[in-house]
Coordinates of C-alpha atoms and ligand atoms in Angstrom, one line a residue:
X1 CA 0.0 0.0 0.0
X2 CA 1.3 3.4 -0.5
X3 CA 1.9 5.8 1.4
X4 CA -0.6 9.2 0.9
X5 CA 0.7 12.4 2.0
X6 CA -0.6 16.3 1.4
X7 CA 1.6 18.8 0.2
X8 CA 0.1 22.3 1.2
X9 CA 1.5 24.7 -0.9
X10 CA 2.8 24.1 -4.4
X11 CA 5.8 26.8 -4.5
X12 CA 9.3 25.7 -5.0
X13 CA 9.0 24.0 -1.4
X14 CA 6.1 22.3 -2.2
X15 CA 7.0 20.6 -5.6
X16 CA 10.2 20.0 -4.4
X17 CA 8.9 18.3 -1.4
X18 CA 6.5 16.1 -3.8
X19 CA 9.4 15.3 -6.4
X20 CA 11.7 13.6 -3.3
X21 CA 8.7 11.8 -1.9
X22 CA 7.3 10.4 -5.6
X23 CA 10.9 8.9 -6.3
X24 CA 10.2 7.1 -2.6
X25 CA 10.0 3.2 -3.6
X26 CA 10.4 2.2 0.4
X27 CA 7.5 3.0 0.8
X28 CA 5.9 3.6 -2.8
X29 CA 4.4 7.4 -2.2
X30 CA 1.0 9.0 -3.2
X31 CA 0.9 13.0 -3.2
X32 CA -1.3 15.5 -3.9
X33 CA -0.4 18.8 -3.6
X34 CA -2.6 21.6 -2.6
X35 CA -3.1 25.5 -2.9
X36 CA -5.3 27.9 -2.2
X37 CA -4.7 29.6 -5.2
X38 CA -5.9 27.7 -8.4
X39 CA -2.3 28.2 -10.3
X40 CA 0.7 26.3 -9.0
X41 CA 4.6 27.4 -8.4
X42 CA 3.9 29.4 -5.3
X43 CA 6.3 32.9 -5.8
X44 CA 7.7 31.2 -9.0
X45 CA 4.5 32.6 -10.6
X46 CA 3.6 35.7 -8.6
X47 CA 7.1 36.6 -6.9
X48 CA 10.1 36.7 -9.3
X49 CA 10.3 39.2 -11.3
X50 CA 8.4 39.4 -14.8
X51 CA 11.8 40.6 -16.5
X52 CA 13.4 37.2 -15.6
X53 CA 11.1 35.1 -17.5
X54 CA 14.7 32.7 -17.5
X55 CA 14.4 32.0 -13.4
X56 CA 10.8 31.3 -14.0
X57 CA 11.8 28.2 -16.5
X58 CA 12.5 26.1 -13.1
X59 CA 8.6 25.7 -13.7
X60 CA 9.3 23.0 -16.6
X61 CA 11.4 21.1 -13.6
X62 CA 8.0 21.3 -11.8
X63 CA 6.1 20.0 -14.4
X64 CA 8.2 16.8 -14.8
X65 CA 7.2 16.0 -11.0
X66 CA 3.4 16.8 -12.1
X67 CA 4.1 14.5 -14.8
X68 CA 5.4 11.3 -12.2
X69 CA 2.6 9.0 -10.9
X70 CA 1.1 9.2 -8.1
X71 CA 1.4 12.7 -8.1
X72 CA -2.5 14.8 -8.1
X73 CA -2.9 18.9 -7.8
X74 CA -5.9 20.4 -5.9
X75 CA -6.1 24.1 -6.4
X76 CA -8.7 26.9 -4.6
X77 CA -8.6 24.8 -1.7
X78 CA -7.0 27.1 1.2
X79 CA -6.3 24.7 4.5
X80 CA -7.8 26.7 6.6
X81 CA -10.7 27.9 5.5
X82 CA -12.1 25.1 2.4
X83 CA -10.8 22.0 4.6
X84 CA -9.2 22.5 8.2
X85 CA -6.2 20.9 9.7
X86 CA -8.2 18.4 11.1
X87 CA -10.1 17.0 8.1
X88 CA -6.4 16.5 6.6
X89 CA -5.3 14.8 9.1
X90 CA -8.0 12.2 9.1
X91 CA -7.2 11.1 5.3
X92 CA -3.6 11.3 4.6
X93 CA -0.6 9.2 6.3
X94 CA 1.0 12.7 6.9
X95 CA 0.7 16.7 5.7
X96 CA 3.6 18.7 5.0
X97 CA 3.0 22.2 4.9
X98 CA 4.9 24.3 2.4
X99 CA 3.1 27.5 3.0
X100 CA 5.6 30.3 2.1
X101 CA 5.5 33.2 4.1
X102 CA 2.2 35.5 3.1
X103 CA 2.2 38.8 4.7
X104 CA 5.0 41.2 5.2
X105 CA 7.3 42.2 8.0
X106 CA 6.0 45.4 9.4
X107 CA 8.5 48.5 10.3
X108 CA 6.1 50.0 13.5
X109 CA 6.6 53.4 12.7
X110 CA 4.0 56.5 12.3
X111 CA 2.6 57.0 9.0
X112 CA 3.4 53.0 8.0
X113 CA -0.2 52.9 7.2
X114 CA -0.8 56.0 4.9
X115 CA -2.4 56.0 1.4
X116 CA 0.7 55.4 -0.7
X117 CA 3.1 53.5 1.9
X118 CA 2.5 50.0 0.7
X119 CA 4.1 46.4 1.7
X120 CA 6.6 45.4 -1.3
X121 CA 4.6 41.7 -0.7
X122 CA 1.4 43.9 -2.5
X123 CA 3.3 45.7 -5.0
X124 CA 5.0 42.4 -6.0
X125 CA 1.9 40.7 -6.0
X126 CA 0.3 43.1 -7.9
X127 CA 2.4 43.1 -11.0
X128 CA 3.1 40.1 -11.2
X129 CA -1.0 39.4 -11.7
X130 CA -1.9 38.2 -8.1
X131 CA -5.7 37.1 -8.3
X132 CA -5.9 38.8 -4.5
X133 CA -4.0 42.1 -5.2
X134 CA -5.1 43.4 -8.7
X135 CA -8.0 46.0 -7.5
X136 CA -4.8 47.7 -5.4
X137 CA -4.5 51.6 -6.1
X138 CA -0.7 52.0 -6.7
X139 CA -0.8 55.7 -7.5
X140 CA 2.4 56.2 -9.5
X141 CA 1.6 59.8 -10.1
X142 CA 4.8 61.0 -8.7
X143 CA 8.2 61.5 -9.3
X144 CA 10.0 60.1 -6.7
X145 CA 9.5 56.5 -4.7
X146 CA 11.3 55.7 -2.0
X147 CA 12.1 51.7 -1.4
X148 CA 13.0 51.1 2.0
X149 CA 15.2 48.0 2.3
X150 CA 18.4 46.7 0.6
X151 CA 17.3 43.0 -0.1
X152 CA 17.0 41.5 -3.7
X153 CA 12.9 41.8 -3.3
X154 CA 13.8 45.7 -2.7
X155 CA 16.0 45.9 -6.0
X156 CA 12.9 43.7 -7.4
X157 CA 11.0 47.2 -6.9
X158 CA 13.5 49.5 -8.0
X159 CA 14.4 47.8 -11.2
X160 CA 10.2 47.2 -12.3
X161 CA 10.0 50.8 -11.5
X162 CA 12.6 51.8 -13.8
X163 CA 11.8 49.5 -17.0
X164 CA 10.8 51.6 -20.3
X165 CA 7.8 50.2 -22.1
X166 CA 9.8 48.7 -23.9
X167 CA 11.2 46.9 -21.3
X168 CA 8.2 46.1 -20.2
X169 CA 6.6 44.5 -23.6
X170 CA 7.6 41.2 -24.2
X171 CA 7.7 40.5 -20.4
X172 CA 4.2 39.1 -18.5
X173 CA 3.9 41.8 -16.3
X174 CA 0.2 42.1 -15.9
X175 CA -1.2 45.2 -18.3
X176 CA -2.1 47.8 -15.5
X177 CA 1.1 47.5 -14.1
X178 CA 3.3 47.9 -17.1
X179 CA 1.4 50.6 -18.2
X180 CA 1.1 52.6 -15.2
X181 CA 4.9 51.9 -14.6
X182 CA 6.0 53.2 -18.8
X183 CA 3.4 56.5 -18.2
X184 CA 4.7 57.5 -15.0
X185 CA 6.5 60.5 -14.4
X186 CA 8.7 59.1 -12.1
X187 CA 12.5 60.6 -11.7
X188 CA 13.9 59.5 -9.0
X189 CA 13.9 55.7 -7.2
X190 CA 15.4 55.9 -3.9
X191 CA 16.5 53.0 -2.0
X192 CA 17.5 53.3 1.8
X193 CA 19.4 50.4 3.4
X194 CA 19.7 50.9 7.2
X195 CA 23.6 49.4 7.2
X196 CA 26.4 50.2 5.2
X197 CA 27.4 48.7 1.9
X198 CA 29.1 45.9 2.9
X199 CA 26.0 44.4 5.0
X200 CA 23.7 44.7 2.0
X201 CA 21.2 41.7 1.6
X202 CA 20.9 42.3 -2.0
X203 CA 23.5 39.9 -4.2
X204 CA 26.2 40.8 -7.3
X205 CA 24.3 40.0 -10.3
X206 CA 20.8 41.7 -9.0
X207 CA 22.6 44.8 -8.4
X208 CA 24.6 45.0 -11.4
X209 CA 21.3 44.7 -13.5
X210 CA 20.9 47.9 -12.2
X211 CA 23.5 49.3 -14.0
X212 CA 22.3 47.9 -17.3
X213 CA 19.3 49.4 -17.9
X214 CA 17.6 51.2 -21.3
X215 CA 17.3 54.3 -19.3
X216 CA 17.4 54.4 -15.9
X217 CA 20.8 54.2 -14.2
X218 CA 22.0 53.8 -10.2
X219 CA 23.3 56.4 -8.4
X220 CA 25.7 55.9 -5.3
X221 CA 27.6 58.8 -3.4
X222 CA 30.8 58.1 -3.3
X223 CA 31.1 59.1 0.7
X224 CA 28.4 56.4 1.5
X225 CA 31.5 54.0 0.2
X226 CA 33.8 55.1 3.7
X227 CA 33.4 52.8 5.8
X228 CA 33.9 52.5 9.4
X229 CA 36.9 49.8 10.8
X230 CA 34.6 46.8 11.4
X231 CA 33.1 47.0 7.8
X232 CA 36.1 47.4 6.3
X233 CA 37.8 44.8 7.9
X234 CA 34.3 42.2 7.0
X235 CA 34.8 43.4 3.0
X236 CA 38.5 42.4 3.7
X237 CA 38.0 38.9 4.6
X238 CA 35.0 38.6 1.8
X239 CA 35.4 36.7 -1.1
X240 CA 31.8 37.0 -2.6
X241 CA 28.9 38.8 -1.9
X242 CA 30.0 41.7 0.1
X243 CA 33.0 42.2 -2.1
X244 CA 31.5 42.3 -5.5
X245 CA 28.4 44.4 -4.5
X246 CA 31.2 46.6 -3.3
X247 CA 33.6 46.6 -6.3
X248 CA 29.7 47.4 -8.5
X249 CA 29.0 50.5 -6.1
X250 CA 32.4 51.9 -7.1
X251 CA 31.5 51.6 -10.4
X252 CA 28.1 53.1 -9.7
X253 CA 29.5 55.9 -7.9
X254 CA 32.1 56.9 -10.7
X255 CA 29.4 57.5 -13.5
X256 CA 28.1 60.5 -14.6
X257 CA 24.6 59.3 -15.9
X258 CA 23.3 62.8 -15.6
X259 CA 20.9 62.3 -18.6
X260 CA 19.2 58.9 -17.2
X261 CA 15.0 59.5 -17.3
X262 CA 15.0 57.7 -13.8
X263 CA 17.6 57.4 -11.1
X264 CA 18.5 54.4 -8.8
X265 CA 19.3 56.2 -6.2
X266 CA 21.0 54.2 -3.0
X267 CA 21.9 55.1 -0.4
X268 CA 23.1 53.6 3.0
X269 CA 23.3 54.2 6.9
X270 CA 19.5 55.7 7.0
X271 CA 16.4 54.9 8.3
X272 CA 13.1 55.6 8.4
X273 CA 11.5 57.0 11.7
X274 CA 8.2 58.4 10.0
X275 CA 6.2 58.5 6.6
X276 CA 4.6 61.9 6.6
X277 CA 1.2 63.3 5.1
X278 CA -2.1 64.9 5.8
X279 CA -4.1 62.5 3.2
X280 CA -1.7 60.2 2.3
X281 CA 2.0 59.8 2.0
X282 CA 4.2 63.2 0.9
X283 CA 7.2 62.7 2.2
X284 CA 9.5 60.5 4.7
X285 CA 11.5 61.1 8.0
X286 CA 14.9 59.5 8.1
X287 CA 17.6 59.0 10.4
X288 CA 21.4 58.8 9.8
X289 CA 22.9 55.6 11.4
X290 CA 26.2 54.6 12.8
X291 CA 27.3 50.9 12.9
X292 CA 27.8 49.6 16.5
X293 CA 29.4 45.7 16.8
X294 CA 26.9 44.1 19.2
X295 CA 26.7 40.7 20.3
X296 CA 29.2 39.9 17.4
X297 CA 27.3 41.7 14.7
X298 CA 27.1 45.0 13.4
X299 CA 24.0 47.0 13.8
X300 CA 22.4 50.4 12.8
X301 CA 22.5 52.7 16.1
X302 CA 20.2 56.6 14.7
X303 CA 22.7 59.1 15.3
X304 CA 19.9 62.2 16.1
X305 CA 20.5 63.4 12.9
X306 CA 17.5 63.7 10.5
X307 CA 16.1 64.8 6.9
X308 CA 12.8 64.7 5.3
X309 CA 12.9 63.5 2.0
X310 CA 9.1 64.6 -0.1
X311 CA 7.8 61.5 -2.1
X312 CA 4.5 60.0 -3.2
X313 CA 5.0 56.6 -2.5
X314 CA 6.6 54.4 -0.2
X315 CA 7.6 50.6 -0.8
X316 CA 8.4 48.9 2.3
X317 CA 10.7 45.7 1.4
X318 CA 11.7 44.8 5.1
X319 CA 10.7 41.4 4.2
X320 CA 7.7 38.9 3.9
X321 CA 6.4 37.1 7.6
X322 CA 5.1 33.8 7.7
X323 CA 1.4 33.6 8.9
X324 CA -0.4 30.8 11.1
X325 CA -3.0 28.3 10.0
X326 CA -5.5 27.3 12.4
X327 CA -4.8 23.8 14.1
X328 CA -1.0 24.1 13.1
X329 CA 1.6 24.8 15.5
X330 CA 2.9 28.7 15.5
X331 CA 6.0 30.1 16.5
X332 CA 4.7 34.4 16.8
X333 CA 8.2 35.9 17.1
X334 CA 9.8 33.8 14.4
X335 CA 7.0 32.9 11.9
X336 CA 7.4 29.9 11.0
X337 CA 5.9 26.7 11.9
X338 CA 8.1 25.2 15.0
X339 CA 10.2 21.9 13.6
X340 CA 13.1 20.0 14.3
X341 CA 14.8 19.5 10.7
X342 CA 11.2 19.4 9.4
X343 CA 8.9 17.3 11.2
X344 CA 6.7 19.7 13.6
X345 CA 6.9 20.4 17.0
X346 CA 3.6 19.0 19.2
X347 CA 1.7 17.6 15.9
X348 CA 2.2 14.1 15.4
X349 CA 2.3 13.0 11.1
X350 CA 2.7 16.8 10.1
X351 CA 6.0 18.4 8.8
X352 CA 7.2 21.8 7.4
X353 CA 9.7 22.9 4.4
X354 CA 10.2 26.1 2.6
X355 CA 9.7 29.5 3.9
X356 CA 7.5 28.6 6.6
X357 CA 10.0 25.9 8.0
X358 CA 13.0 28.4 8.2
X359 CA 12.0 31.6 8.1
X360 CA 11.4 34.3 4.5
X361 CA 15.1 33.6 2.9
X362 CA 16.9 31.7 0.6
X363 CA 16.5 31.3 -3.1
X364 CA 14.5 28.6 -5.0
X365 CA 17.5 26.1 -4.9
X366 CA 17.7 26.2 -1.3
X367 CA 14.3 25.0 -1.1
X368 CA 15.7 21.9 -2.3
X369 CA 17.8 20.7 0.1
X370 CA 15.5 22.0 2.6
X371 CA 12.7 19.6 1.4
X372 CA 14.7 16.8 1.0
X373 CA 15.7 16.9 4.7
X374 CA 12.0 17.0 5.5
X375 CA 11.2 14.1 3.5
X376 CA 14.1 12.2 4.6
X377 CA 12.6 12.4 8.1
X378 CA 9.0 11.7 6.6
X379 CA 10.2 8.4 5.0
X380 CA 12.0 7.3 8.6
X381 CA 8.9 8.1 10.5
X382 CA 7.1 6.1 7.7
X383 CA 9.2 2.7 7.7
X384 CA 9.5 2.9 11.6
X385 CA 5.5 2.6 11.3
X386 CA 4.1 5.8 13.5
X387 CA 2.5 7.3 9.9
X388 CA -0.5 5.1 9.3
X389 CA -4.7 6.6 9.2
X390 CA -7.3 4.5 8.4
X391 CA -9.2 7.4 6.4
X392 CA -12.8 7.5 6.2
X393 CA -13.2 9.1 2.6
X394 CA -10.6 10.8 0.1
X395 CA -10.3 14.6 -0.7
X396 CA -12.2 14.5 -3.3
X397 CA -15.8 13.6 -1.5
X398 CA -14.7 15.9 0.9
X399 CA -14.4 18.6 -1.3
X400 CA -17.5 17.4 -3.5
X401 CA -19.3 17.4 0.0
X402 CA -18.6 21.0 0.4
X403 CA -19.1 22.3 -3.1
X404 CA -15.8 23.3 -3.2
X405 CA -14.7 23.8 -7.3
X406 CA -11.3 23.2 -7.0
X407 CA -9.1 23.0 -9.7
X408 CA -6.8 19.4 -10.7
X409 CA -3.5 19.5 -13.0
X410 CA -5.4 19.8 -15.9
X411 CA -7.2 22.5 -15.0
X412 CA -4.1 24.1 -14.5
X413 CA -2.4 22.9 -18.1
X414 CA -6.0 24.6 -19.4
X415 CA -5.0 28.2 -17.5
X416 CA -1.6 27.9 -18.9
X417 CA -2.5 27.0 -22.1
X418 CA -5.4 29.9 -22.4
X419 CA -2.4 32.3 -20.7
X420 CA 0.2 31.2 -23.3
X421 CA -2.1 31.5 -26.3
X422 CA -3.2 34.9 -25.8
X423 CA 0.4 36.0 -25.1
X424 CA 2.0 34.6 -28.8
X425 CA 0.4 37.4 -30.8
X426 CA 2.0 39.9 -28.6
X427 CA 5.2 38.4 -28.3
X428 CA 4.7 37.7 -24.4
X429 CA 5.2 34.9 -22.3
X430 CA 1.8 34.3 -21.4
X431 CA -1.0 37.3 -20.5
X432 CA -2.0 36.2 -17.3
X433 CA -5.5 35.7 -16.4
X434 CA -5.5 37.4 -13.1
X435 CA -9.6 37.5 -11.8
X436 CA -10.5 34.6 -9.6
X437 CA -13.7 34.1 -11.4
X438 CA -11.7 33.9 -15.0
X439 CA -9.1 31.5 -13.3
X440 CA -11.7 29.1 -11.9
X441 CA -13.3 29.3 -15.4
X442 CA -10.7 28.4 -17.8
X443 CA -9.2 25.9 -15.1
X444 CA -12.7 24.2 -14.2
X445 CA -15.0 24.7 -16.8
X446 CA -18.8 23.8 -16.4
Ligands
FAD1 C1 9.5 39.0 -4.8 C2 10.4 37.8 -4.8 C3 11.2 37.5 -5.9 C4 12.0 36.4 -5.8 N1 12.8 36.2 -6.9 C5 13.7 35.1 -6.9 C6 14.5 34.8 -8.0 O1 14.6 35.6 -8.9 N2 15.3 33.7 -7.9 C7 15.3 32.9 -6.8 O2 16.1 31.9 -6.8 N3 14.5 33.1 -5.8 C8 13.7 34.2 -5.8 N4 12.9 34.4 -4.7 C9 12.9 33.5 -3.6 C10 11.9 32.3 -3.9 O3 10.8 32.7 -4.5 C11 11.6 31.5 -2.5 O4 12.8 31.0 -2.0 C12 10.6 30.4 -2.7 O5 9.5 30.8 -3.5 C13 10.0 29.9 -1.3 O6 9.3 28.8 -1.6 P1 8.1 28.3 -0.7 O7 7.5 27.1 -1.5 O8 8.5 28.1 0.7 O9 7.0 29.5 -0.7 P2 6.0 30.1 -1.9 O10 6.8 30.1 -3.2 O11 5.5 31.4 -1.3 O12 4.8 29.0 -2.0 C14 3.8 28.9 -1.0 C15 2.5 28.4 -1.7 O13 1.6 28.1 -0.6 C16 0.3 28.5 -0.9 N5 -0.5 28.7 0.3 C17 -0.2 29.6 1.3 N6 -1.1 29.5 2.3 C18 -1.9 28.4 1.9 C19 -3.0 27.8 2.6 N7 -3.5 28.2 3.7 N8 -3.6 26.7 1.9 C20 -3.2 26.3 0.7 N9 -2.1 26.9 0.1 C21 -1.5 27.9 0.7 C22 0.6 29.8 -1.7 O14 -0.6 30.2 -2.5 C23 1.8 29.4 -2.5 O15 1.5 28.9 -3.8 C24 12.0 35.5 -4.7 C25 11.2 35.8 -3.6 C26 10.4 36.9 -3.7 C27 9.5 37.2 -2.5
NAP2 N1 16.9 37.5 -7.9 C1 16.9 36.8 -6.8 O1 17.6 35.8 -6.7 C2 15.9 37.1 -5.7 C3 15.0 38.1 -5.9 C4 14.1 38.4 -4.8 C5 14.2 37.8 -3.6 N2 15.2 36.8 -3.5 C6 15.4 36.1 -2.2 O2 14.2 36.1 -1.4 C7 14.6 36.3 0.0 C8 13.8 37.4 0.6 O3 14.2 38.7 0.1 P1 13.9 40.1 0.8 O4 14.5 41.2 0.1 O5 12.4 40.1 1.1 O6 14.6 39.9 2.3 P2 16.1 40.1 2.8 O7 17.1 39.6 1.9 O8 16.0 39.5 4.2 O9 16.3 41.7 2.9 C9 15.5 42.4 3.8 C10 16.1 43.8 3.9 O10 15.3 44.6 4.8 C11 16.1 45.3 5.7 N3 15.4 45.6 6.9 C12 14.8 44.7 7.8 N4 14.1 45.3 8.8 C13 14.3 46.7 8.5 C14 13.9 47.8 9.2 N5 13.2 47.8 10.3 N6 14.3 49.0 8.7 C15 15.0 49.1 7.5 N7 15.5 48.0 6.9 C16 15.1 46.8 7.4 C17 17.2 44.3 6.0 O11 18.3 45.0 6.6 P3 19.3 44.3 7.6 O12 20.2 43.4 6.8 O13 19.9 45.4 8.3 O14 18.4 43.5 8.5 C18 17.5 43.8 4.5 O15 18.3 44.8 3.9 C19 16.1 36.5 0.0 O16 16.8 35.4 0.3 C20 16.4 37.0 -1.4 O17 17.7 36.7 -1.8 C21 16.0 36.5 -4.5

């Protein structure tokens, strides 16, 4: 008999997580893989950006685990809300939840909240054709942004904001986005980072991008380059990351792109205290930092010393925060879903990989590795005997009981299909269908 086991979530975590256990033989494996939304790849889809249509190809790697036996999608289910903890517990051998992280890390300042301060998470979600974010009022009607955060999500931002029409056009950026982004009157993209250069989250080849762009071009100030003892002597002992982003700010620094229609600008050592405005955001409070070694690290200490820079919009990349699913083990301060290498802490038969296991970092590769610990731990518990349900009925009635129209694989290749067709005349990857009721339709039609 095989072993069943649900997947929730079908990001990289999740199909990862169902390609290690389909190649199981000891025991032979069963999976199907659910999401609340009724398109698969998790942030694949509606996180990297739309101008690296190459990093979205891992897809085809997902597909080949679609493609193994054994293997069954479920989409518009949310666990949670369509079917509870509970109810999966009762038909599968075990549940691994690869729930990303779905809400964003909050900065607790005044003014966070204004018309025109938004979560990066939204604006992400919003371009890259989100069925939950596309009625969102991103008000580009401005000529300066400011980004606050120096992650690779944050130079996500910065770089959409700066892409010409042109740019834009054979990318599948969803059509209110692109548009709004090529008729802005934007001028200036500012990104803060609260540390120096050398702690930047961001990585070589997602900054350099920056520098390669039709016509928009980063700006760095050659005295945010000094840096204090301790930094220097990190970028000293650096043979990667900290070093090449370094060696590309120097470049930065020396250009004269005085002509650029949009500047990149970054800067370093600031942050925010307040976003200001009567109505909604015009402008926002910063601090200038010093770096302070503490506990072995080096952290932002405000110096006092502040500036108020106008804008009319402010992206806050701080990064994204795991939320808690009813019935599931939570851990508040860290977000994630408490494990030991995987398998959850105080739920018997349930296990954790991705985002939600470790916390909102990491590329899709690491997600790999990640999973495959899980399921090595999955596969022990298995052959050791403590993963074994007599279940009452299958997902399927369950689902049929509640009325639920969720969406299988092929519902899915029908979405992909419909997207990819109506992008080929326009030399697009795909146009997205991005309402829920046109999703459900092509992918579940009556
Ligand atoms: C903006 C952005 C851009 C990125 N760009 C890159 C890049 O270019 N290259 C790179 O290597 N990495 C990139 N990453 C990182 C990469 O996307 C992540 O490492 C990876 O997606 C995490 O995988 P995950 O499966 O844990 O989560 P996710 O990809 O978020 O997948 C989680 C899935 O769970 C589903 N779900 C959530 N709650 C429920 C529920 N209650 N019930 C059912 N389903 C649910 C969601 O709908 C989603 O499909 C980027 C990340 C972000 C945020
Ligand atoms: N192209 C790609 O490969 C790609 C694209 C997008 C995302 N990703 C990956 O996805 C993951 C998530 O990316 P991310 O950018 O969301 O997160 P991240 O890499 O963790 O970066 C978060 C940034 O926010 C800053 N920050 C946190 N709290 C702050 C505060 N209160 N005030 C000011 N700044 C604050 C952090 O600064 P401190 O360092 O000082 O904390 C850091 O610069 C990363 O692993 C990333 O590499 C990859």
């Amino acid at each position: 008999m095989s072993l069943k086991v649900a997947v929730v979530g079908s990001g990289p975590a999740g199909f990862y997580t169902a390609d290690a256990l389909l190649k199981s033989e000891d025991p032979p494996v069963e999976v199907d893989v659910i999401d609340r939304l009724p398109t698969p790849w998790g942030l694949v889809r509606l996180g990297v950006a739309p101008d690296h249509e190459n990093i979205k190809a891992v897809s085809r790697a997902f597909e080949k685990t679609a493609a193994r036996p054994g293997f069954r999608f479920f989409g518009n289910v949310e666990v949670g809300s369509t079917v509870s903890h509970a109810e999966l517990d009762a038909i599968y051998d075990a549940v691994v939840y690869t729930v990303g992280a779905q809400t964003d890390r909050r900065l607790g300042i005044p003014g966070e909240d204004l018309p025109g301060s938004w979560p990066a998470t939204a604006f992400v979600a919003w371009y890259n054709g989100h069925p939950d974010f596309q009625d969102l009022d991103f008000d580009l009607d401005t000529e300066r942004v400011v980004v606050i955060g120096n992650g690779n999500v944050a130079i996500d931002c910065a770089r959409m904001l700066a892409l010409t029409a042109g740019e834009l056009a054979p990318t599948d950026t969803v059509d209110a986005a692109a548009d709004a982004i090529a008729a802005s009157p934007l001028r200036e993209i500012l990104m803060l980072g609260r540390r120096g250069p050398v702690q930047a989250a961001f990585t070589p080849p997602e900054l350099k991008e920056l520098g390669e762009l039709a016509a928009a071009a980063p700006v760095v100030d050659a005295h945010d380059l000094e840096l204090d003892p301790a930094s220097r002597r990190d970028l000293e002992a650096d043979r990667d990351r900290a070093r090449r982003n370094f060696e590309l700010l120097e470049e930065f620094a020396e250009r004269a792109d005085d002509d650029a229609a949009r500047k990149i600008v970054l800067r370093f050592l600031v942050s925010p205290v307040a976003i200001l405005g009567e109505e909604r955001v015009e402008a926002v409070e910063i601090v200038r930092n010093e770096l302070v070694e503490e506990n072995g690290r080096i952290v932002a200490r405000p110096t006092g010393e502040t500036e108020t820079i106008p804008c009319g919009l402010v992206l806050r990349s701080v990064g994204y925060q795991g939320v808690s699913l009813p019935g599931v083990p939570f851990d508040e301060g860290r977000g994630v879903i408490p494990n030991t290498g995987g398998r959850v802490d105080g739920a018997e038969r349930t296990y954790a990989a991705g985002w939600i296991k470790r916390g909102p970092s990491g590329v899709i590769g690491t997600n790999k590795k990640d999973a495959t610990e899980t399921v090595d731990l999955l596969l022990d518990d298995a052959r050791a005997g403590r993963l074994s349900v007599e279940a009452t009925e299958s997902l399927e009635t369950l689902l049929d009981r509640k009325g639920v129209r969720y969406v299988e694989y092929a519902g899915w290749q029908a979405i992909d299909a419909a997207e990819r067709a109506a992008g080929e005349p326009r030399g697009r990857p795909r146009v997205k269908l991005v309402a829920w009721e046109e999703l459900l339709r092509a992918g579940r039609p009556i």
